[in-house]
GROMACS .gro file of C-alpha atoms in nm:
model
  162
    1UNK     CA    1   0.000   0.000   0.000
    2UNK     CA    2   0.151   0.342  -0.090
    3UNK     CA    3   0.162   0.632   0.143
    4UNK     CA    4  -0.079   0.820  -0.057
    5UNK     CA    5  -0.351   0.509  -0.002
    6UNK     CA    6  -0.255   0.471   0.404
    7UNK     CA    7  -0.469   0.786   0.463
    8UNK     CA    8  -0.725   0.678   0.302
    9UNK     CA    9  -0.771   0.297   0.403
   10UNK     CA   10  -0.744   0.407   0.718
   11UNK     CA   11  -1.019   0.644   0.717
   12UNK     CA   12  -1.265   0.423   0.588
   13UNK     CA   13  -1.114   0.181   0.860
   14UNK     CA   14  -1.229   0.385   1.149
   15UNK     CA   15  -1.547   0.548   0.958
   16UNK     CA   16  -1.727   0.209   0.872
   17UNK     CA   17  -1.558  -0.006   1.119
   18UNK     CA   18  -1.423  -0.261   0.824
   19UNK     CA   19  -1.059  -0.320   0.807
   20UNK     CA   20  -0.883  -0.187   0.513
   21UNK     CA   21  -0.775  -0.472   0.361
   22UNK     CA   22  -1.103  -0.602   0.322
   23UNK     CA   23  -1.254  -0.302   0.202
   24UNK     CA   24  -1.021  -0.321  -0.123
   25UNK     CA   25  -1.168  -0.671  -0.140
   26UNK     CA   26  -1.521  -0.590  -0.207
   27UNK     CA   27  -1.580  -0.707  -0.543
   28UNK     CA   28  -1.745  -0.390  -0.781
   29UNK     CA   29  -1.949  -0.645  -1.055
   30UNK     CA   30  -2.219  -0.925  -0.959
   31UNK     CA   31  -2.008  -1.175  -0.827
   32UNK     CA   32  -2.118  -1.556  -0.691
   33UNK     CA   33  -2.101  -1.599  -0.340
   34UNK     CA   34  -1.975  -1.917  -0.223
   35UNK     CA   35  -2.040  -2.097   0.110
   36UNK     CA   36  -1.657  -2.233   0.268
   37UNK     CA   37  -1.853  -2.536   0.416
   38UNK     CA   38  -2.065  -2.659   0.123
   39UNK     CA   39  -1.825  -2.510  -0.166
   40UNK     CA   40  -2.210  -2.399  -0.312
   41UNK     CA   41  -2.338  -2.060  -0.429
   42UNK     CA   42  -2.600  -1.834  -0.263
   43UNK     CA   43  -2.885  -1.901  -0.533
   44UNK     CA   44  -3.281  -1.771  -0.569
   45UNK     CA   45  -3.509  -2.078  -0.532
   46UNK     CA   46  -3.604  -2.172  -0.925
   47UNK     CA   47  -3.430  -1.885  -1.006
   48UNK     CA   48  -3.762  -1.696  -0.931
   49UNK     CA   49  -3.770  -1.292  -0.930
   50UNK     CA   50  -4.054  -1.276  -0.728
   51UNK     CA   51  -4.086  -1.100  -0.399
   52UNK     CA   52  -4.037  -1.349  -0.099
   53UNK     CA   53  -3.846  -1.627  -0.310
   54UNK     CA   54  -3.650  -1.811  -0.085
   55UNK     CA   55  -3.253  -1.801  -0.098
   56UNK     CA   56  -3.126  -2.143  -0.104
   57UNK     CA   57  -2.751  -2.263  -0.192
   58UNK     CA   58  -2.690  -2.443  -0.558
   59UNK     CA   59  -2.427  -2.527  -0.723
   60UNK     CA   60  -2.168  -2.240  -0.878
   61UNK     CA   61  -2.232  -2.254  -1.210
   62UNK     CA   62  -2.392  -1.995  -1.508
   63UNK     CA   63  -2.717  -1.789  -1.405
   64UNK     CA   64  -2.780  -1.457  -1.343
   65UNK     CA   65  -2.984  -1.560  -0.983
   66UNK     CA   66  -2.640  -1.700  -0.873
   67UNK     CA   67  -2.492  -1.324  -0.879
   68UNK     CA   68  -2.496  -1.050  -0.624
   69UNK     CA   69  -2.429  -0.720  -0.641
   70UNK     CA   70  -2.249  -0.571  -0.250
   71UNK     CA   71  -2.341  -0.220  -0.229
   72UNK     CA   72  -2.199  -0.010   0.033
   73UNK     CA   73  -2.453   0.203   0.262
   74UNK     CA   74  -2.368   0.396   0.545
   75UNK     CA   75  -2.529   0.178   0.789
   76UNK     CA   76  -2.408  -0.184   0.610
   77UNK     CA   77  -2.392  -0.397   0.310
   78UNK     CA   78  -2.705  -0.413   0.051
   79UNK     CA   79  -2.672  -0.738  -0.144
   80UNK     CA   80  -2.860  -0.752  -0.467
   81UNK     CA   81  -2.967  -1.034  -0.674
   82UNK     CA   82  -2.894  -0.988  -1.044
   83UNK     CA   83  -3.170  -1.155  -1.155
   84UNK     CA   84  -3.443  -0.986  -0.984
   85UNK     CA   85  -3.316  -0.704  -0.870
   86UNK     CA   86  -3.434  -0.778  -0.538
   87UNK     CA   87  -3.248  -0.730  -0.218
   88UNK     CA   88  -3.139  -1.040  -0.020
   89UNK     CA   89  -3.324  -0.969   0.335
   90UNK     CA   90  -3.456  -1.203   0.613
   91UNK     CA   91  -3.836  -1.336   0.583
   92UNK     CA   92  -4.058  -1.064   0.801
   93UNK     CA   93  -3.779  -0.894   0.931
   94UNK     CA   94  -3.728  -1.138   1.202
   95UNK     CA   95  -3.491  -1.178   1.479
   96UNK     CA   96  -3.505  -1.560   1.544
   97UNK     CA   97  -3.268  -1.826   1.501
   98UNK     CA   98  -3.361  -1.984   1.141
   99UNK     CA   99  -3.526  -1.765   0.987
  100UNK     CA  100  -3.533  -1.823   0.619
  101UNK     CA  101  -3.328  -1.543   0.373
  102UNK     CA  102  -3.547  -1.455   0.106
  103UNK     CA  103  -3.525  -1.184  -0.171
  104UNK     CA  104  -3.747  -0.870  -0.169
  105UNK     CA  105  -3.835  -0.508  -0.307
  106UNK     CA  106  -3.485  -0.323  -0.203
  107UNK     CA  107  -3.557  -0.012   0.110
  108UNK     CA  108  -3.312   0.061   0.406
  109UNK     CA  109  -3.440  -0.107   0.644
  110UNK     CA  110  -3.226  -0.278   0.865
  111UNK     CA  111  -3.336  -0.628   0.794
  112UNK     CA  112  -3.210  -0.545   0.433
  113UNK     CA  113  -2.856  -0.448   0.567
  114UNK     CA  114  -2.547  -0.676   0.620
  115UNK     CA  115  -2.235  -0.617   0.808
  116UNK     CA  116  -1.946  -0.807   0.623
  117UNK     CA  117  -1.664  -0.933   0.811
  118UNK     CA  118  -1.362  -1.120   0.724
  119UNK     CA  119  -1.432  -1.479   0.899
  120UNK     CA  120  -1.118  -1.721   0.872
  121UNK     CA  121  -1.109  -1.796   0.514
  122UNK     CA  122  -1.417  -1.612   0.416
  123UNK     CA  123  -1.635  -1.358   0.536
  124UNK     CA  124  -1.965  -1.368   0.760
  125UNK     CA  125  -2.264  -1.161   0.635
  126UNK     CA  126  -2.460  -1.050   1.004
  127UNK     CA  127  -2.783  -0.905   0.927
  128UNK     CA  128  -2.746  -0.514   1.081
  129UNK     CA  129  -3.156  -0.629   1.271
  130UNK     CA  130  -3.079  -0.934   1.376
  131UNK     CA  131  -2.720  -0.934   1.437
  132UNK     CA  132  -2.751  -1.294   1.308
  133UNK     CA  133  -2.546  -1.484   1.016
  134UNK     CA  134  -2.627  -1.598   0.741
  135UNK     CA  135  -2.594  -1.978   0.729
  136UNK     CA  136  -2.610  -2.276   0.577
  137UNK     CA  137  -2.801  -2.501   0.820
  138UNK     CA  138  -2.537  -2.808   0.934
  139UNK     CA  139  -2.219  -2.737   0.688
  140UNK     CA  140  -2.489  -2.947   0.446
  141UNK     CA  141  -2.325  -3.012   0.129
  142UNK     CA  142  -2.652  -3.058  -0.080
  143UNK     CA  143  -2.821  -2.782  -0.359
  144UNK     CA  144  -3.124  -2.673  -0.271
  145UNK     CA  145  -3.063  -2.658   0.115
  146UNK     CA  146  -3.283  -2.274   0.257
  147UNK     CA  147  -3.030  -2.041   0.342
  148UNK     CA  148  -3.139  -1.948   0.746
  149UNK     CA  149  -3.011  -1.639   0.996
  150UNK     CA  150  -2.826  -1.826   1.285
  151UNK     CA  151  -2.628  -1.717   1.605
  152UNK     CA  152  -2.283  -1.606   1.453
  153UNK     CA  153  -1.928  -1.805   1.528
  154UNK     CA  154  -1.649  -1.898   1.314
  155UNK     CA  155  -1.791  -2.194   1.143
  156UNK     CA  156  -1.751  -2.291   0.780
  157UNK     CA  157  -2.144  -2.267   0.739
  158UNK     CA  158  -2.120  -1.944   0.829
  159UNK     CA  159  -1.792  -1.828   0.598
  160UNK     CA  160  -1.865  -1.698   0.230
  161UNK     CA  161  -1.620  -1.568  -0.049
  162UNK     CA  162  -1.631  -1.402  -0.360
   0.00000   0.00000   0.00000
């Protein structure tokens, strides 16, 4: 990193409470976002665009419902599907453990907001309402599996990369 860049990782550092070195990782085009555990891809169920679809993990391969789009807010993460165009968010805004991820109409509410932080290998994605991570229920290695909210802890069902 050059002198000229220290300033300015640092700043967004303190300001957003992400380390610097991750921020320079955020990807800037839809990317697929992988689970560590199950080596599958955050995916809409039947690649639907409707409102309330559930968010289930398939495998990586082509298809626009496979890609996300991590937009920066300045309360959190918005992550956009780009297929629908829909907003990855938590089903009824809820706060318990396993509740379902589902897609819907993009706002800023907090439900809608994700706090990304670098996990082990990966990162975790903590919804901002909840304060609870997005997980793949078990470490199951099988397409199709709902994507649930769960206590956070450094568990492979709980790491994603991009």
């Amino acid at each position: 990193m050059t002198g000229i860049n220290k300033p300015i990782a640092l700043c967004f550092a303190v300001v957003t409470g992400v380390g610097a070195a991750f921020a320079q990782d955020l990807p800037k085009d839809p990317v697929a976002i992988k689970n560590g555990a199950s080596g599958l891809c955050l995916d809409i169920s039947q690649e639907s665009q409707a409102e309330g679809a559930g968010v289930v993990q398939s495998e990586c391969k082509d298809g626009d419902s496979r890609l996300w789009r991590i937009e920066q807010t300045d309360n959190g993460y918005r992550i956009v599907n780009k297929n629908s165009s829909l907003c990855l968010d938590v089903r009824g805004g809820s706060r318990a453990n396993g509740t379902p991820a589902i897609q819907a109409s993009c706002n800023d509410t907090a439900d809608q907001l994700w706090r990304i932080a670098s996990s082990g290998s990966g990162n975790s994605l903590a919804n901002v309402k909840s304060n609870l991570c997005l997980n793949v229920p078990n470490s199951v290695r099988r397409p199709g599996i709902a994507i649930v909210q769960w206590p956070c802890r450094t568990s492979a069902g709980q790491s994603w990369g991009w």
